[in-house]
Amino acid sequence: MDSQKLSPVDRIAELVFGGENFLLQGGAGSGKTESLKRVVQKVLSVDQKLKIACITHTNKAADEIAERISADIKVSTIHSFLGGVISPYKRNIQHVFPALFELPVFVGLGDEHYDGDEKVRKKEEHERFKKAYKKLENRRQIVLGELTPKVTGKRDYDKDPEAYVVQMNKLIAEVNQEIRAKLATRKPDEFFYNETKFDNFNEPSFGHDGLIAIACGMFDEFPVLGKIVSDRYDCIFIDEYQDTNANVIRVLLRCLPKPSRTIIGLFGDSEQAIYSDGIGSAQEHIDAQEVVLVEKQDNYRCSPQVIIFSNQFRTDGLNQEVALKALDDGTVETFESREGSVTLLYDFASEKIDTGNEAQDKTTNAALFREALDALVGRVSQDYPSYVQLKLTNKSIAKDVGFGRLYQIFDDRYSEPRDRMRKTLDRLQFDEIVNLTTLHQSLPGDRRAYNRLITGLRKRGFSISSVSDKSKLDEILRAFFAKDLSAYKAVEFAAEAGLIKVSESHAAFLTRRDELFARLKDDPVFEAFEALHTSGHRTKPQMLNEIKAAPKENLDADLIEAEYDDRANELKQKKFFNDLFSDELRFGEVLSFYDYEENDGGFATMHKTKGTGIENVLLVIDEYGWTTEYDFVNCFTDEFPSKKRDIASRKLLYVAASRTKKNLVCVRLMNDHAELDRISPYFPDVTHVR
């Protein structure tokens, strides 16, 4: 039979027995996980002796796959799989472990990188220098227990950048040498996987990302590891490949012995990548003929109208088609039963205010736009009461689901607050506490949750060996829930009770906070800058005009010109730390944030869009004033996207829209008629909501 006429499952079985790696690319609702199950059943029906491993990203996903596949195969998370591969080889782990902490030398980028723009080069190069210096500060604190002098300001740096780079690289070389020397004195058995998100130099142990880095480093440096894996498994299938670390995909495809008898199979969709550290697209491996692409065009979820609309935003050329499901009574659904609709409802934003005060006008116009958009969504929601709202913004979602203050703290500090929120909260170990509370709340009755709770606590050093220990644990957790604690007070309670062990990364964060407070306390220039800012002069021009009209002690025009950006950043940092550790921020907001991360509760953001289908969806297409990473207007063009932002925007819009089973209503507050003319042709039905 012609391979092109085979079903995707049959085609994959043909590739497996032909000794070829494959990639199954299927869009939303295409049944990729079901295909994985059927592939396993198909190949085992031919050869029951095949040794197969199925890898996914979370324990929940692994459990779901294990329930679907009753065969005797290995199903695990990527971390569990790699941990099982490398854990016996402690000396090899010790050999590659220093790479987790060593810092690269800093290399300046020349004018050609900045297209000859000297002003831009100076600004960007100093920013790069500061970021590298912060990492150096952190590493010296952890490895040497030493503080590092404050990073050089831009004015001094610009006078002789080469000298400052040489000085920093000398410190980097010294700390790297000390890293290798200290780790060489440890015993191989001391190195272990700590099952948290962070590496620990002094234990020494490695977290989730560290495990990936160490495993890939071992595959690269010790070829025998690839042979061991090849001898152990005939097939390794990875679910949701797009969210798998690129190096994991690389080593499995390139570091097993050639020719390898182990077949690597990737299941997923490059359009639905949600993790920034995932490979996203495996086109490089397709082009290198390391995997054979198998496309699955079926869509068992969406109405024909939604499929046609969503297809317009895929960037890989895959054109999804309606596939009819088998029903529980043994019949097949009809095409007519899948019919739905796609509608655009819009209104126009009011004209922007222009008073000449750029900063104030920006704030005012953003607030007016947000107010008008909320009013539009409110009017539409009344007409479509049964529709589930999906929002592509973050700020309004945060308020709706209970972490508005938490989001505002990060929004005041960072241009892209969402990523920073998760990373910072994880660094302060809120994720560990939330996980413990979630597991405890699953008791009694959930044996799996109980085992994970006990195992996790034992690894943190919490003694659980008797019935009284378990009773003590239950009392501690119940007391924890009974207290209405502020966010960081909850962390302190958990640490004092032994529920968590404060990590090096956590401690370094606190050290950086304390260093900033100590430095600013004795800085008269910052004190004067803060006072001027507090009095209402919040932009550089406003400060310069005020100083010209009324000179200030410890502050003059030259200082403002040279140090405004650095001082404004210090002010933001101080406010951020004060707010984050304030009693005003309650632990309940953190719980709401993590609950939203795991269960989006009827909302979608760029990080939380995948999931099961929703019957009727009201999708708010909006990016105004909240991000520079997405631009949804640019989704509505026949030109193939080339910029990273435009590609990301299309993928997000595709995934959000394709969650709809039947009827999709999109809401947009248009800036002008030109925007309407650009967007409306993509919709079969367009209505102006007044």
Short mmCIF file of C-alpha atoms in Angstrom, two decimals, residues 222-526:
data_model
loop_
_atom_site.label_atom_id
_atom_site.label_comp_id
_atom_site.label_asym_id
_atom_site.label_seq_id
_atom_site.Cartn_x
_atom_site.Cartn_y
_atom_site.Cartn_z
CA PHE A 222 30.13 9.80 27.69
CA PRO A 223 28.93 8.04 24.49
CA VAL A 224 28.46 4.78 26.37
CA LEU A 225 25.38 6.30 28.02
CA GLY A 226 23.66 6.40 24.63
CA LYS A 227 24.47 2.72 24.13
CA ILE A 228 23.03 1.89 27.55
CA VAL A 229 19.75 3.62 26.69
CA SER A 230 19.67 1.96 23.27
CA ASP A 231 20.15 -1.46 24.86
CA ARG A 232 17.40 -0.74 27.38
CA TYR A 233 14.62 0.46 25.04
CA ASP A 234 13.39 -0.42 21.56
CA CYS A 235 11.12 2.64 21.34
CA ILE A 236 11.06 5.94 23.21
CA PHE A 237 7.88 7.95 22.58
CA ILE A 238 7.66 11.56 23.79
CA ASP A 239 4.22 13.16 24.26
CA GLU A 240 3.91 16.96 23.74
CA TYR A 241 7.37 17.05 22.20
CA GLN A 242 7.10 20.81 21.57
CA ASP A 243 7.44 21.46 25.31
CA THR A 244 10.46 19.18 25.72
CA ASN A 245 13.86 20.78 26.20
CA ALA A 246 15.62 21.05 22.84
CA ASN A 247 18.75 19.38 24.19
CA VAL A 248 16.77 16.32 25.30
CA ILE A 249 15.39 15.90 21.79
CA ARG A 250 18.88 16.47 20.37
CA VAL A 251 20.67 13.88 22.48
CA LEU A 252 18.02 11.22 21.92
CA LEU A 253 18.19 11.73 18.16
CA ARG A 254 21.95 12.23 17.87
CA CYS A 255 23.70 10.61 20.83
CA LEU A 256 22.41 7.05 20.59
CA PRO A 257 24.78 4.76 18.65
CA LYS A 258 24.44 4.77 14.86
CA PRO A 259 22.71 2.89 13.49
CA SER A 260 20.51 2.74 16.59
CA ARG A 261 17.87 0.08 17.02
CA THR A 262 15.95 2.46 19.31
CA ILE A 263 13.15 4.34 17.57
CA ILE A 264 12.47 7.86 18.82
CA GLY A 265 8.87 8.99 18.30
CA LEU A 266 7.66 12.55 18.89
CA PHE A 267 3.96 13.36 19.35
CA GLY A 268 2.71 16.94 19.54
CA ASP A 269 2.09 20.24 17.82
CA SER A 270 4.63 23.02 17.32
CA GLU A 271 1.75 25.53 17.34
CA GLN A 272 0.88 24.68 20.94
CA ALA A 273 4.23 25.19 22.68
CA ILE A 274 3.63 26.76 26.11
CA TYR A 275 7.04 26.49 27.82
CA SER A 276 9.75 28.98 26.89
CA ASP A 277 12.48 26.37 27.39
CA GLY A 278 10.81 23.81 25.11
CA ILE A 279 12.01 23.03 21.60
CA GLY A 280 8.84 24.47 20.07
CA SER A 281 9.43 23.32 16.53
CA ALA A 282 11.55 20.31 15.56
CA GLN A 283 11.92 21.54 11.97
CA GLU A 284 15.71 21.38 12.29
CA HIS A 285 15.50 17.63 12.85
CA ILE A 286 12.96 17.17 10.06
CA ASP A 287 15.22 19.06 7.65
CA ALA A 288 18.20 16.95 8.76
CA GLN A 289 16.11 13.83 7.99
CA GLU A 290 16.53 12.63 11.56
CA VAL A 291 12.76 12.19 11.89
CA VAL A 292 10.02 11.53 9.33
CA LEU A 293 7.11 13.97 9.55
CA VAL A 294 3.65 12.40 9.80
CA GLU A 295 0.81 14.93 9.72
CA LYS A 296 -2.57 14.33 11.34
CA GLN A 297 -5.18 16.69 9.90
CA ASP A 298 -8.12 15.36 11.92
CA ASN A 299 -10.02 17.65 14.26
CA TYR A 300 -12.49 15.77 16.47
CA ARG A 301 -13.24 18.77 18.67
CA CYS A 302 -14.27 21.89 16.77
CA SER A 303 -17.12 22.90 14.53
CA PRO A 304 -16.27 23.35 10.83
CA GLN A 305 -16.59 27.12 11.22
CA VAL A 306 -14.07 27.21 14.10
CA ILE A 307 -11.67 24.92 12.21
CA ILE A 308 -11.74 27.17 9.13
CA PHE A 309 -11.17 30.25 11.30
CA SER A 310 -8.36 28.68 13.35
CA ASN A 311 -6.53 27.28 10.31
CA GLN A 312 -5.85 30.85 9.17
CA PHE A 313 -3.42 31.32 12.06
CA ARG A 314 -1.33 28.15 11.91
CA THR A 315 2.23 28.88 10.84
CA ASP A 316 3.23 25.35 9.77
CA GLY A 317 0.88 24.84 6.82
CA LEU A 318 -1.12 22.04 8.46
CA ASN A 319 -4.75 22.38 7.37
CA GLN A 320 -7.10 20.73 9.86
CA GLU A 321 -10.32 19.06 8.73
CA VAL A 322 -13.46 17.85 10.49
CA ALA A 323 -13.18 14.28 11.78
CA LEU A 324 -16.33 12.62 13.11
CA LYS A 325 -16.21 10.88 16.50
CA ALA A 326 -17.59 7.48 17.40
CA LEU A 327 -20.31 7.94 20.04
CA ASP A 328 -20.86 5.86 23.18
CA ASP A 329 -23.82 4.06 21.61
CA GLY A 330 -21.64 2.79 18.76
CA THR A 331 -22.88 5.26 16.15
CA VAL A 332 -20.84 8.03 14.53
CA GLU A 333 -21.75 11.68 15.00
CA THR A 334 -23.14 13.51 11.98
CA PHE A 335 -21.51 16.44 10.26
CA GLU A 336 -24.65 18.49 10.93
CA SER A 337 -24.31 17.93 14.68
CA ARG A 338 -20.91 19.61 14.60
CA GLU A 339 -22.14 22.84 13.00
CA GLY A 340 -21.34 26.05 14.87
CA SER A 341 -20.48 29.70 14.26
CA VAL A 342 -17.73 32.30 14.42
CA THR A 343 -18.62 35.94 15.07
CA LEU A 344 -16.68 39.17 15.60
CA LEU A 345 -18.28 41.73 17.91
CA TYR A 346 -16.55 45.09 18.11
CA ASP A 347 -16.75 48.70 19.13
CA PHE A 348 -14.40 51.64 18.67
CA ALA A 349 -12.14 53.13 21.32
CA SER A 350 -12.45 56.84 21.97
CA GLU A 351 -9.83 59.17 20.55
CA LYS A 352 -6.62 59.29 22.56
CA ILE A 353 -5.99 62.24 24.83
CA ASP A 354 -2.94 64.34 23.95
CA THR A 355 -2.04 66.98 26.54
CA GLY A 356 1.66 67.02 25.67
CA ASN A 357 2.60 65.08 28.81
CA GLU A 358 3.62 61.80 27.16
CA ALA A 359 3.93 59.71 30.32
CA GLN A 360 0.67 60.93 31.85
CA ASP A 361 -1.21 60.62 28.55
CA LYS A 362 -0.03 57.03 28.17
CA THR A 363 -1.37 56.13 31.61
CA THR A 364 -4.64 57.96 31.05
CA ASN A 365 -5.27 56.45 27.62
CA ALA A 366 -4.49 52.95 28.85
CA ALA A 367 -6.98 53.36 31.70
CA LEU A 368 -9.66 54.72 29.34
CA PHE A 369 -9.09 51.90 26.87
CA ARG A 370 -9.29 49.29 29.61
CA GLU A 371 -12.50 50.83 30.96
CA ALA A 372 -14.07 50.86 27.48
CA LEU A 373 -12.98 47.28 26.77
CA ASP A 374 -14.37 46.04 30.09
CA ALA A 375 -17.66 47.79 29.31
CA LEU A 376 -17.77 46.18 25.85
CA VAL A 377 -17.08 42.71 27.27
CA GLY A 378 -19.74 43.31 29.90
CA ARG A 379 -22.36 44.17 27.28
CA VAL A 380 -21.45 41.15 25.15
CA SER A 381 -21.46 38.82 28.16
CA GLN A 382 -25.06 39.75 28.90
CA ASP A 383 -26.05 38.64 25.39
CA TYR A 384 -24.03 35.40 25.66
CA PRO A 385 -24.46 34.34 29.31
CA SER A 386 -23.57 30.68 28.79
CA TYR A 387 -20.27 31.39 27.00
CA VAL A 388 -16.99 30.87 28.82
CA GLN A 389 -14.66 33.86 28.66
CA LEU A 390 -11.13 33.37 27.43
CA LYS A 391 -8.92 36.41 27.87
CA LEU A 392 -5.52 36.88 26.33
CA THR A 393 -4.59 39.57 28.85
CA ASN A 394 -3.17 38.92 32.29
CA LYS A 395 -4.05 41.90 34.44
CA SER A 396 -7.82 41.61 34.22
CA ILE A 397 -7.65 37.85 34.73
CA ALA A 398 -5.56 38.28 37.86
CA LYS A 399 -8.19 40.51 39.40
CA ASP A 400 -11.02 38.20 38.35
CA VAL A 401 -9.51 35.06 39.87
CA GLY A 402 -8.09 36.49 43.07
CA PHE A 403 -4.46 37.53 42.68
CA GLY A 404 -4.84 41.13 41.59
CA ARG A 405 -2.49 42.62 44.21
CA LEU A 406 0.17 40.00 43.48
CA TYR A 407 0.00 40.74 39.76
CA GLN A 408 0.14 44.50 40.36
CA ILE A 409 3.35 44.11 42.38
CA PHE A 410 5.06 42.47 39.42
CA ASP A 411 3.37 44.71 36.85
CA ASP A 412 4.82 47.78 38.61
CA ARG A 413 8.30 46.27 38.43
CA TYR A 414 8.55 44.39 35.13
CA SER A 415 7.46 44.98 31.54
CA GLU A 416 6.54 41.27 31.21
CA PRO A 417 5.27 40.44 34.71
CA ARG A 418 3.80 36.99 34.09
CA ASP A 419 7.10 35.15 33.54
CA ARG A 420 8.70 36.95 36.46
CA MET A 421 5.85 36.04 38.78
CA ARG A 422 6.22 32.32 38.35
CA LYS A 423 10.02 32.34 38.44
CA THR A 424 10.22 34.55 41.53
CA LEU A 425 7.51 32.73 43.47
CA ASP A 426 9.13 29.40 42.63
CA ARG A 427 12.49 30.78 43.72
CA LEU A 428 10.96 31.70 47.09
CA GLN A 429 9.62 28.12 47.21
CA PHE A 430 5.94 29.00 47.15
CA ASP A 431 5.47 26.21 44.61
CA GLU A 432 6.69 23.65 47.15
CA ILE A 433 4.30 24.94 49.80
CA VAL A 434 1.36 25.05 47.40
CA ASN A 435 2.14 21.51 46.27
CA LEU A 436 2.17 20.31 49.88
CA THR A 437 -1.16 22.00 50.59
CA THR A 438 -2.69 20.54 47.42
CA LEU A 439 -1.54 17.03 48.26
CA HIS A 440 -2.73 17.35 51.86
CA GLN A 441 -6.14 18.57 50.73
CA SER A 442 -6.42 15.45 48.53
CA LEU A 443 -6.37 13.30 51.66
CA PRO A 444 -7.89 11.05 52.76
CA GLY A 445 -8.70 8.66 49.97
CA ASP A 446 -6.04 9.53 47.41
CA ARG A 447 -3.25 7.06 48.11
CA ARG A 448 -1.09 8.39 45.30
CA ALA A 449 -1.27 11.94 46.69
CA TYR A 450 -0.42 10.63 50.16
CA ASN A 451 2.67 8.79 48.88
CA ARG A 452 3.89 11.86 47.02
CA LEU A 453 3.37 14.02 50.10
CA ILE A 454 5.34 11.68 52.35
CA THR A 455 8.10 11.08 49.80
CA GLY A 456 8.55 14.80 49.16
CA LEU A 457 8.75 15.67 52.85
CA ARG A 458 11.24 12.90 53.59
CA LYS A 459 13.52 14.22 50.87
CA ARG A 460 13.41 17.62 52.59
CA GLY A 461 14.53 16.00 55.84
CA PHE A 462 11.14 15.89 57.57
CA SER A 463 11.13 12.80 59.78
CA ILE A 464 8.15 10.51 59.12
CA SER A 465 8.65 7.05 60.57
CA SER A 466 5.74 6.49 62.93
CA VAL A 467 2.02 7.10 63.37
CA SER A 468 2.81 9.96 65.77
CA ASP A 469 5.00 11.61 63.08
CA LYS A 470 2.09 11.46 60.64
CA SER A 471 -0.24 12.92 63.25
CA LYS A 472 2.25 15.70 63.92
CA LEU A 473 2.43 16.44 60.20
CA ASP A 474 -1.34 16.59 59.96
CA GLU A 475 -1.48 19.00 62.91
CA ILE A 476 1.16 21.25 61.34
CA LEU A 477 -0.63 21.39 58.00
CA ARG A 478 -4.02 21.99 59.63
CA ALA A 479 -2.50 24.79 61.71
CA PHE A 480 -0.98 26.22 58.56
CA PHE A 481 -4.40 26.36 56.84
CA ALA A 482 -6.07 27.80 59.94
CA LYS A 483 -3.73 30.80 60.03
CA ASP A 484 -4.58 33.66 57.69
CA LEU A 485 -0.95 34.35 56.90
CA SER A 486 0.64 36.94 54.70
CA ALA A 487 2.44 35.47 51.70
CA TYR A 488 5.99 35.42 53.02
CA LYS A 489 4.92 34.65 56.59
CA ALA A 490 3.57 31.40 55.11
CA VAL A 491 7.04 30.63 53.75
CA GLU A 492 8.64 31.35 57.11
CA PHE A 493 6.08 29.15 58.88
CA ALA A 494 6.78 26.27 56.47
CA ALA A 495 10.54 26.62 56.89
CA GLU A 496 10.34 26.75 60.71
CA ALA A 497 8.07 23.69 60.74
CA GLY A 498 10.50 21.75 58.53
CA LEU A 499 8.06 21.48 55.62
CA ILE A 500 10.60 23.11 53.30
CA LYS A 501 14.34 23.53 53.39
CA VAL A 502 15.40 27.03 52.33
CA SER A 503 17.31 26.71 49.07
CA GLU A 504 20.49 28.54 48.10
CA SER A 505 18.63 30.41 45.40
CA HIS A 506 16.00 31.50 47.93
CA ALA A 507 18.67 32.63 50.40
CA ALA A 508 20.53 34.51 47.65
CA PHE A 509 17.32 36.37 46.76
CA LEU A 510 16.94 37.52 50.37
CA THR A 511 20.60 38.53 50.48
CA ARG A 512 20.17 40.64 47.36
CA ARG A 513 17.13 42.32 48.92
CA ASP A 514 18.96 43.06 52.16
CA GLU A 515 22.02 44.37 50.32
CA LEU A 516 19.86 46.76 48.31
CA PHE A 517 18.11 48.09 51.41
CA ALA A 518 21.42 48.56 53.24
CA ARG A 519 23.04 50.33 50.29
CA LEU A 520 20.11 52.67 49.63
CA LYS A 521 19.74 53.53 53.31
CA ASP A 522 23.15 55.24 53.31
CA ASP A 523 22.90 56.80 49.84
CA PRO A 524 22.07 60.56 49.98
CA VAL A 525 21.65 60.76 46.20
CA PHE A 526 19.01 58.02 46.24
#
